[in-house]
Amino acid sequence: MSIVLLSILSGCYKDEVDLAALTTNPFDPGYTGPAFIAVTNESTQQVAPNVYNQVLEIAVDHGILQPAASYKLLVTDLNNDTATELQQTAPGSNTFTYTNNSVALGVEYCYTISVLVQFSTTRNEGFCALAEL
Amino acid sequence: MTRTATFLPACLLVLTALAQEQGRVRFFVDPGDDFSFVLDNKYRLQQREISLSPGPHTFTFWAPRHAMVDTSFTVIADSLSILTLRLPLSLEYIDHQRELHRFRRKQLLTRSLPAAATAGVGIWAVAGFFAYRNAHNDLQDLEKEYADLQVPRAIAQLKEQEIPAAKETFKEKRTAFFIAGGLFAAGLVGTIHAFRSTAHREVPVFEDKEKLRFEGLVWAPGAQGGTWAAGISLPLR
């Protein structure tokens, strides 16, 4: 009888935490859900003779990523291997603007973009665009 | 009438003379509560003091669970004598005590120890179950924490260190609980078996053979002469 009781009791508790399935939090670097960072607009602007900037308008989907506090975006220019932190345009805003100074026309520039919270980043989203007028 | 008048004073004179000649003996016997003695191989008595005619007398003392002791004592006229005696325990009673001790030790080994061990393992199993349950709850809490965290580094630490550690702890607690539970079940079965197998074991009963021998010493005079009286005692429970 006690064996049966013990079996019943032990059957109540199982290790139900599947580590491989823990990928649903968008703040998780291993997040596998839909992208929540999107480049909404890209343009190349001439700011001086033979000097061009590439401007990216970036939006974060707050329907997926629901931050409890302000956050930054980290944009890494893979062509030059430089990283830039972007502040929110306004508190609570989900839009950011990134400007890559001195791009060369006709060159494709690639970037990785992620949310930066307390010196750690979410999953990188990749974006490439050709610098052209 | 004249003969009666002459006889009565003579009897009184003799009785007075006899009373004056007797001596008293007081017994200080260990054990002092229930000893008996046989006087001069004839009379079984149970009293602490006796008046006897002067001269040597034989006494055989006995008390339950004790051996008989024979002794002779000279009674002195018109005086109180003290007889001090310590009766040794009978060999049968010492053997019985040993047998009883063996019986109790056997009972202790076959009943109390398994029961105590099973109870101890039972406590361990219960404690193990709560530890197992707590480990499970900790794991669930970490899973909930994953959904609420908003710091990527903390999430990574949770997934790479805290949850694996909690899983390992959960496994250990579950294994410990299974072992404790299994031992408890085995102990319970063993204890029940031990109790059942020893349920009809009889407690050693002391048969005071020394008492039989003592009671057999009494000589009871009858019309046709003397007879030896023997007795037997049966324990009624």
CSV table of C-alpha atoms in Angstrom, one decimal:
chain,number,residue,atom,x,y,z
A,1,MET,CA,0.0,0.0,0.0
A,2,SER,CA,2.8,2.4,0.9
A,3,ILE,CA,4.5,1.6,-2.4
A,4,VAL,CA,1.4,2.5,-4.2
A,5,LEU,CA,1.1,5.7,-2.2
A,6,LEU,CA,4.7,6.6,-2.9
A,7,SER,CA,4.2,5.9,-6.5
A,8,ILE,CA,1.2,8.2,-6.6
A,9,LEU,CA,3.1,10.9,-4.7
A,10,SER,CA,6.2,10.7,-6.8
A,11,GLY,CA,4.1,10.7,-10.0
A,12,CYS,CA,2.8,14.2,-9.1
A,13,TYR,CA,6.0,16.0,-9.7
A,14,LYS,CA,8.0,15.8,-12.9
A,15,ASP,CA,10.6,17.9,-14.5
A,16,GLU,CA,8.4,19.7,-17.0
A,17,VAL,CA,10.8,22.5,-17.8
A,18,ASP,CA,12.1,22.0,-21.4
A,19,LEU,CA,15.1,24.2,-21.8
A,20,ALA,CA,15.0,23.9,-25.6
A,21,ALA,CA,11.4,25.2,-25.6
A,22,LEU,CA,12.3,28.3,-23.6
A,23,THR,CA,12.6,30.7,-26.5
A,24,THR,CA,9.4,32.7,-26.2
A,25,ASN,CA,10.7,35.7,-24.4
A,26,PRO,CA,11.7,38.4,-26.9
A,27,PHE,CA,14.3,39.7,-24.4
A,28,ASP,CA,16.0,36.2,-24.7
A,29,PRO,CA,19.0,36.2,-27.0
A,30,GLY,CA,17.8,32.8,-28.1
A,31,TYR,CA,14.3,34.0,-28.9
A,32,THR,CA,12.8,32.2,-31.9
A,33,GLY,CA,9.6,34.1,-32.5
A,34,PRO,CA,8.8,36.7,-35.1
A,35,ALA,CA,11.0,39.7,-35.5
A,36,PHE,CA,10.1,42.7,-33.4
A,37,ILE,CA,12.7,45.1,-34.9
A,38,ALA,CA,12.0,46.4,-38.4
A,39,VAL,CA,13.6,49.1,-40.6
A,40,THR,CA,10.7,51.1,-41.7
A,41,ASN,CA,12.6,53.4,-44.0
A,42,GLU,CA,16.0,53.7,-45.5
A,43,SER,CA,17.5,56.6,-47.5
A,44,THR,CA,20.9,58.0,-48.6
A,45,GLN,CA,21.4,61.7,-48.3
A,46,GLN,CA,24.1,64.0,-49.6
A,47,VAL,CA,25.3,66.3,-46.8
A,48,ALA,CA,28.2,67.8,-48.6
A,49,PRO,CA,30.0,67.4,-51.9
A,50,ASN,CA,30.9,63.7,-52.1
A,51,VAL,CA,29.7,63.1,-48.6
A,52,TYR,CA,26.7,60.9,-48.1
A,53,ASN,CA,24.8,59.6,-45.1
A,54,GLN,CA,22.7,56.5,-45.0
A,55,VAL,CA,19.7,57.0,-42.7
A,56,LEU,CA,17.6,54.1,-41.2
A,57,GLU,CA,14.2,54.6,-39.6
A,58,ILE,CA,13.8,51.7,-37.2
A,59,ALA,CA,10.7,50.6,-35.3
A,60,VAL,CA,10.3,48.2,-32.4
A,61,ASP,CA,7.1,46.3,-32.2
A,62,HIS,CA,5.8,46.9,-28.7
A,63,GLY,CA,3.1,44.3,-29.3
A,64,ILE,CA,5.8,41.7,-29.1
A,65,LEU,CA,8.4,43.4,-27.0
A,66,GLN,CA,6.7,45.0,-24.0
A,67,PRO,CA,9.4,46.8,-22.1
A,68,ALA,CA,8.7,47.9,-18.6
A,69,ALA,CA,11.4,50.6,-18.8
A,70,SER,CA,13.2,52.7,-21.4
A,71,TYR,CA,15.8,50.9,-23.5
A,72,LYS,CA,18.3,51.5,-26.3
A,73,LEU,CA,19.0,50.1,-29.7
A,74,LEU,CA,22.4,48.8,-30.6
A,75,VAL,CA,23.2,49.1,-34.3
A,76,THR,CA,26.4,47.5,-35.6
A,77,ASP,CA,27.8,48.5,-39.0
A,78,LEU,CA,29.2,45.3,-40.2
A,79,ASN,CA,31.1,47.0,-43.0
A,80,ASN,CA,33.1,49.1,-40.6
A,81,ASP,CA,32.6,47.0,-37.5
A,82,THR,CA,31.4,49.9,-35.4
A,83,ALA,CA,28.5,49.8,-32.9
A,84,THR,CA,26.2,52.7,-32.1
A,85,GLU,CA,23.7,53.0,-29.3
A,86,LEU,CA,20.5,54.8,-30.1
A,87,GLN,CA,18.2,56.5,-27.6
A,88,GLN,CA,14.4,56.4,-28.0
A,89,THR,CA,13.3,59.5,-29.9
A,90,ALA,CA,10.8,60.2,-27.0
A,91,PRO,CA,10.1,58.4,-23.7
A,92,GLY,CA,7.9,55.4,-24.5
A,93,SER,CA,8.5,55.8,-28.2
A,94,ASN,CA,9.2,52.8,-30.4
A,95,THR,CA,11.0,54.5,-33.2
A,96,PHE,CA,14.7,55.2,-33.6
A,97,THR,CA,16.8,56.9,-36.3
A,98,TYR,CA,20.3,55.7,-37.3
A,99,THR,CA,22.6,57.6,-39.4
A,100,ASN,CA,25.7,56.1,-41.0
A,101,ASN,CA,28.0,59.0,-41.9
A,102,SER,CA,30.2,58.9,-45.0
A,103,VAL,CA,28.9,56.0,-46.9
A,104,ALA,CA,30.1,55.5,-50.4
A,105,LEU,CA,27.5,55.4,-53.2
A,106,GLY,CA,27.0,52.1,-54.8
A,107,VAL,CA,28.1,50.1,-51.7
A,108,GLU,CA,25.8,47.8,-49.8
A,109,TYR,CA,26.0,48.3,-46.1
A,110,CYS,CA,24.8,45.6,-43.7
A,111,TYR,CA,23.8,46.1,-40.1
A,112,THR,CA,22.7,44.1,-37.1
A,113,ILE,CA,20.2,45.7,-34.8
A,114,SER,CA,19.2,44.6,-31.3
A,115,VAL,CA,17.6,46.0,-28.2
A,116,LEU,CA,20.2,46.9,-25.5
A,117,VAL,CA,19.2,46.5,-21.9
A,118,GLN,CA,21.7,46.7,-19.0
A,119,PHE,CA,24.7,46.1,-21.3
A,120,SER,CA,23.2,43.0,-22.9
A,121,THR,CA,21.4,42.6,-26.1
A,122,THR,CA,18.5,40.7,-27.5
A,123,ARG,CA,18.5,38.7,-30.7
A,124,ASN,CA,20.2,40.5,-33.6
A,125,GLU,CA,18.1,41.4,-36.6
A,126,GLY,CA,20.0,41.8,-39.9
A,127,PHE,CA,19.4,44.5,-42.5
A,128,CYS,CA,21.3,45.4,-45.7
A,129,ALA,CA,20.8,48.3,-48.0
A,130,LEU,CA,22.6,49.8,-51.0
A,131,ALA,CA,23.7,53.4,-50.6
A,132,GLU,CA,22.2,55.2,-53.5
A,133,LEU,CA,20.5,58.5,-54.2
B,1,MET,CA,-13.4,-31.6,94.2
B,2,THR,CA,-10.3,-32.0,96.2
B,3,ARG,CA,-8.5,-33.5,93.2
B,4,THR,CA,-9.6,-30.6,90.9
B,5,ALA,CA,-8.5,-28.1,93.5
B,6,THR,CA,-5.1,-29.8,93.6
B,7,PHE,CA,-4.7,-30.2,89.8
B,8,LEU,CA,-5.4,-26.7,88.7
B,9,PRO,CA,-2.7,-25.0,90.8
B,10,ALA,CA,-0.3,-27.6,89.7
B,11,CYS,CA,-1.1,-27.0,86.0
B,12,LEU,CA,-0.7,-23.2,86.5
B,13,LEU,CA,2.6,-23.8,88.2
B,14,VAL,CA,3.8,-25.9,85.3
B,15,LEU,CA,2.6,-23.5,82.6
B,16,THR,CA,4.2,-20.6,84.4
B,17,ALA,CA,7.5,-22.5,84.7
B,18,LEU,CA,7.3,-23.3,80.9
B,19,ALA,CA,6.6,-19.7,80.0
B,20,GLN,CA,9.5,-18.6,82.0
B,21,GLU,CA,11.7,-21.1,80.4
B,22,GLN,CA,10.9,-20.2,76.8
B,23,GLY,CA,13.1,-17.9,74.7
B,24,ARG,CA,12.1,-15.6,71.9
B,25,VAL,CA,13.7,-15.4,68.5
B,26,ARG,CA,13.2,-12.5,66.2
B,27,PHE,CA,14.1,-12.9,62.5
B,28,PHE,CA,15.7,-10.3,60.3
B,29,VAL,CA,15.6,-12.0,57.0
B,30,ASP,CA,16.2,-10.5,53.6
B,31,PRO,CA,13.8,-10.4,51.8
B,32,GLY,CA,11.7,-9.5,54.8
B,33,ASP,CA,8.3,-9.2,53.3
B,34,ASP,CA,7.3,-12.7,52.4
B,35,PHE,CA,9.7,-15.3,53.8
B,36,SER,CA,8.6,-18.5,55.4
B,37,PHE,CA,10.4,-21.1,57.4
B,38,VAL,CA,10.1,-24.7,58.5
B,39,LEU,CA,10.9,-25.2,62.2
B,40,ASP,CA,12.6,-28.4,63.3
B,41,ASN,CA,11.6,-30.1,60.0
B,42,LYS,CA,8.0,-30.1,61.1
B,43,TYR,CA,6.1,-26.9,61.1
B,44,ARG,CA,5.9,-24.4,58.3
B,45,LEU,CA,5.4,-20.9,59.7
B,46,GLN,CA,5.4,-17.3,58.5
B,47,GLN,CA,6.1,-14.9,61.2
B,48,ARG,CA,8.8,-12.5,62.3
B,49,GLU,CA,9.1,-13.7,65.9
B,50,ILE,CA,8.6,-16.9,67.7
B,51,SER,CA,8.8,-18.3,71.2
B,52,LEU,CA,10.6,-21.6,71.6
B,53,SER,CA,11.8,-23.9,74.2
B,54,PRO,CA,15.5,-23.4,75.1
B,55,GLY,CA,18.0,-25.4,73.2
B,56,PRO,CA,19.0,-26.0,69.5
B,57,HIS,CA,16.4,-25.7,66.8
B,58,THR,CA,16.7,-26.1,63.1
B,59,PHE,CA,15.2,-23.6,60.6
B,60,THR,CA,14.8,-23.8,56.9
B,61,PHE,CA,14.1,-20.4,55.5
B,62,TRP,CA,12.7,-19.7,52.1
B,63,ALA,CA,11.2,-16.8,50.2
B,64,PRO,CA,9.7,-16.7,46.7
B,65,ARG,CA,12.5,-16.5,44.0
B,66,HIS,CA,15.1,-17.4,46.6
B,67,ALA,CA,16.9,-20.5,47.6
B,68,MET,CA,16.3,-22.4,50.8
B,69,VAL,CA,18.7,-21.9,53.6
B,70,ASP,CA,19.1,-24.3,56.5
B,71,THR,CA,20.4,-23.1,59.8
B,72,SER,CA,20.3,-24.2,63.4
B,73,PHE,CA,19.9,-21.8,66.2
B,74,THR,CA,20.2,-22.3,70.0
B,75,VAL,CA,17.4,-20.6,71.9
B,76,ILE,CA,18.2,-19.2,75.3
B,77,ALA,CA,15.6,-19.2,78.0
B,78,ASP,CA,14.0,-15.9,79.0
B,79,SER,CA,15.8,-13.9,76.4
B,80,LEU,CA,15.2,-12.4,73.0
B,81,SER,CA,17.6,-13.6,70.3
B,82,ILE,CA,18.1,-12.1,66.8
B,83,LEU,CA,18.6,-14.2,63.8
B,84,THR,CA,19.8,-12.3,60.8
B,85,LEU,CA,19.9,-14.0,57.4
B,86,ARG,CA,20.1,-13.1,53.8
B,87,LEU,CA,18.5,-15.5,51.4
B,88,PRO,CA,20.3,-15.9,48.0
B,89,LEU,CA,18.4,-15.8,44.8
B,90,SER,CA,17.6,-19.3,43.6
B,91,LEU,CA,19.5,-20.7,40.6
B,92,GLU,CA,16.3,-21.3,38.7
B,93,TYR,CA,15.3,-17.6,39.2
B,94,ILE,CA,18.7,-16.5,38.0
B,95,ASP,CA,18.4,-18.7,35.0
B,96,HIS,CA,14.9,-17.4,34.4
B,97,GLN,CA,16.2,-13.8,34.6
B,98,ARG,CA,18.8,-14.6,32.0
B,99,GLU,CA,16.2,-16.3,29.8
B,100,LEU,CA,13.9,-13.3,30.2
B,101,HIS,CA,16.7,-11.0,29.3
B,102,ARG,CA,17.5,-13.0,26.2
B,103,PHE,CA,13.8,-13.0,25.3
B,104,ARG,CA,13.5,-9.2,25.7
B,105,ARG,CA,16.7,-8.7,23.8
B,106,LYS,CA,15.4,-10.9,21.0
B,107,GLN,CA,12.1,-9.0,21.1
B,108,LEU,CA,14.0,-5.8,20.9
B,109,LEU,CA,16.1,-7.0,17.9
B,110,THR,CA,13.1,-8.5,16.1
B,111,ARG,CA,10.5,-5.9,16.8
B,112,SER,CA,11.7,-2.6,18.3
B,113,LEU,CA,14.7,-2.1,16.2
B,114,PRO,CA,13.0,-2.7,12.8
B,115,ALA,CA,10.1,-0.5,13.9
B,116,ALA,CA,12.4,2.3,15.0
B,117,ALA,CA,14.5,2.0,11.8
B,118,THR,CA,11.4,2.1,9.7
B,119,ALA,CA,10.1,5.1,11.6
B,120,GLY,CA,13.4,6.8,11.0
B,121,VAL,CA,13.4,6.0,7.4
B,122,GLY,CA,9.8,7.1,7.2
B,123,ILE,CA,10.8,10.5,8.6
B,124,TRP,CA,13.6,10.7,6.1
B,125,ALA,CA,11.1,9.7,3.3
B,126,VAL,CA,8.7,12.5,4.3
B,127,ALA,CA,11.5,15.0,4.5
B,128,GLY,CA,12.7,13.7,1.2
B,129,PHE,CA,9.2,14.2,-0.3
B,130,PHE,CA,9.1,17.8,0.8
B,131,ALA,CA,12.5,18.5,-0.5
B,132,TYR,CA,11.5,16.9,-3.8
B,133,ARG,CA,8.3,19.0,-3.9
B,134,ASN,CA,10.3,22.1,-3.1
B,135,ALA,CA,12.8,21.4,-5.9
B,136,HIS,CA,9.9,21.0,-8.3
B,137,ASN,CA,8.4,24.3,-7.1
B,138,ASP,CA,11.7,26.0,-7.5
B,139,LEU,CA,11.9,24.7,-11.1
B,140,GLN,CA,8.5,26.0,-11.9
B,141,ASP,CA,9.3,29.3,-10.3
B,142,LEU,CA,12.3,29.6,-12.6
B,143,GLU,CA,10.2,28.8,-15.6
B,144,LYS,CA,7.8,31.6,-14.6
B,145,GLU,CA,10.7,33.9,-14.0
B,146,TYR,CA,11.8,33.3,-17.6
B,147,ALA,CA,8.6,34.8,-19.0
B,148,ASP,CA,8.9,37.9,-16.8
B,149,LEU,CA,12.6,38.7,-17.2
B,150,GLN,CA,13.4,41.7,-19.4
B,151,VAL,CA,17.2,41.6,-19.2
B,152,PRO,CA,18.9,39.4,-21.8
B,153,ARG,CA,21.9,38.7,-19.7
B,154,ALA,CA,19.7,37.6,-16.8
B,155,ILE,CA,17.7,35.4,-19.1
B,156,ALA,CA,20.9,33.8,-20.5
B,157,GLN,CA,22.1,33.2,-16.9
B,158,LEU,CA,18.8,31.7,-16.0
B,159,LYS,CA,18.9,29.3,-19.0
B,160,GLU,CA,22.6,28.4,-18.8
B,161,GLN,CA,23.1,28.2,-15.1
B,162,GLU,CA,20.1,28.5,-12.8
B,163,ILE,CA,17.6,26.2,-14.6
B,164,PRO,CA,20.2,23.4,-15.2
B,165,ALA,CA,21.3,23.6,-11.6
B,166,ALA,CA,17.6,23.4,-10.5
B,167,LYS,CA,17.0,20.5,-12.8
B,168,GLU,CA,20.0,18.7,-11.3
B,169,THR,CA,18.8,19.4,-7.8
B,170,PHE,CA,15.3,18.2,-8.7
B,171,LYS,CA,16.8,14.9,-10.0
B,172,GLU,CA,18.9,14.5,-6.8
B,173,LYS,CA,15.9,15.1,-4.6
B,174,ARG,CA,13.7,12.8,-6.6
B,175,THR,CA,16.3,10.0,-6.4
B,176,ALA,CA,16.8,10.5,-2.7
B,177,PHE,CA,13.0,10.4,-2.2
B,178,PHE,CA,12.7,7.2,-4.3
B,179,ILE,CA,15.5,5.6,-2.2
B,180,ALA,CA,14.0,6.7,1.1
B,181,GLY,CA,10.5,5.7,-0.1
B,182,GLY,CA,11.7,2.3,-1.2
B,183,LEU,CA,13.6,1.7,2.0
B,184,PHE,CA,10.6,2.8,4.0
B,185,ALA,CA,8.3,0.4,2.1
B,186,ALA,CA,10.8,-2.4,2.6
B,187,GLY,CA,11.2,-1.5,6.3
B,188,LEU,CA,7.4,-1.4,6.7
B,189,VAL,CA,7.0,-4.9,5.2
B,190,GLY,CA,9.9,-6.2,7.3
B,191,THR,CA,8.5,-4.7,10.5
B,192,ILE,CA,5.0,-6.1,9.8
B,193,HIS,CA,6.6,-9.5,9.1
B,194,ALA,CA,8.6,-9.3,12.3
B,195,PHE,CA,5.6,-8.4,14.4
B,196,ARG,CA,3.6,-11.2,12.8
B,197,SER,CA,6.3,-13.8,13.2
B,198,THR,CA,6.9,-12.9,16.9
B,199,ALA,CA,3.2,-12.4,17.8
B,200,HIS,CA,2.9,-15.9,19.3
B,201,ARG,CA,6.2,-16.0,21.0
B,202,GLU,CA,5.6,-16.8,24.7
B,203,VAL,CA,7.2,-14.8,27.5
B,204,PRO,CA,9.3,-17.1,29.7
B,205,VAL,CA,7.4,-17.9,32.9
B,206,PHE,CA,9.2,-18.5,36.2
B,207,GLU,CA,8.4,-21.8,37.8
B,208,ASP,CA,9.6,-21.6,41.4
B,209,LYS,CA,10.9,-25.2,41.9
B,210,GLU,CA,12.4,-24.1,45.2
B,211,LYS,CA,9.0,-23.4,46.5
B,212,LEU,CA,7.9,-27.0,45.7
B,213,ARG,CA,10.9,-28.3,47.5
B,214,PHE,CA,10.3,-26.1,50.4
B,215,GLU,CA,6.6,-27.0,50.7
B,216,GLY,CA,7.6,-30.7,50.4
B,217,LEU,CA,9.6,-30.4,53.6
B,218,VAL,CA,6.6,-30.1,55.8
B,219,TRP,CA,5.7,-33.1,57.9
B,220,ALA,CA,2.0,-33.1,58.9
B,221,PRO,CA,1.2,-35.5,61.8
B,222,GLY,CA,-2.0,-37.4,61.4
B,223,ALA,CA,-4.0,-40.1,63.2
B,224,GLN,CA,-2.1,-43.0,61.5
B,225,GLY,CA,1.2,-41.4,61.8
B,226,GLY,CA,3.1,-38.7,59.9
B,227,THR,CA,2.8,-37.8,56.2
B,228,TRP,CA,4.8,-35.7,54.0
B,229,ALA,CA,2.9,-33.0,52.3
B,230,ALA,CA,4.0,-31.9,48.8
B,231,GLY,CA,2.5,-29.1,46.8
B,232,ILE,CA,2.5,-27.8,43.2
B,233,SER,CA,1.7,-24.4,42.1
B,234,LEU,CA,0.3,-23.5,38.7
B,235,PRO,CA,0.5,-19.9,37.5
B,236,LEU,CA,-3.0,-18.6,36.7
B,237,ARG,CA,-3.0,-15.8,34.2
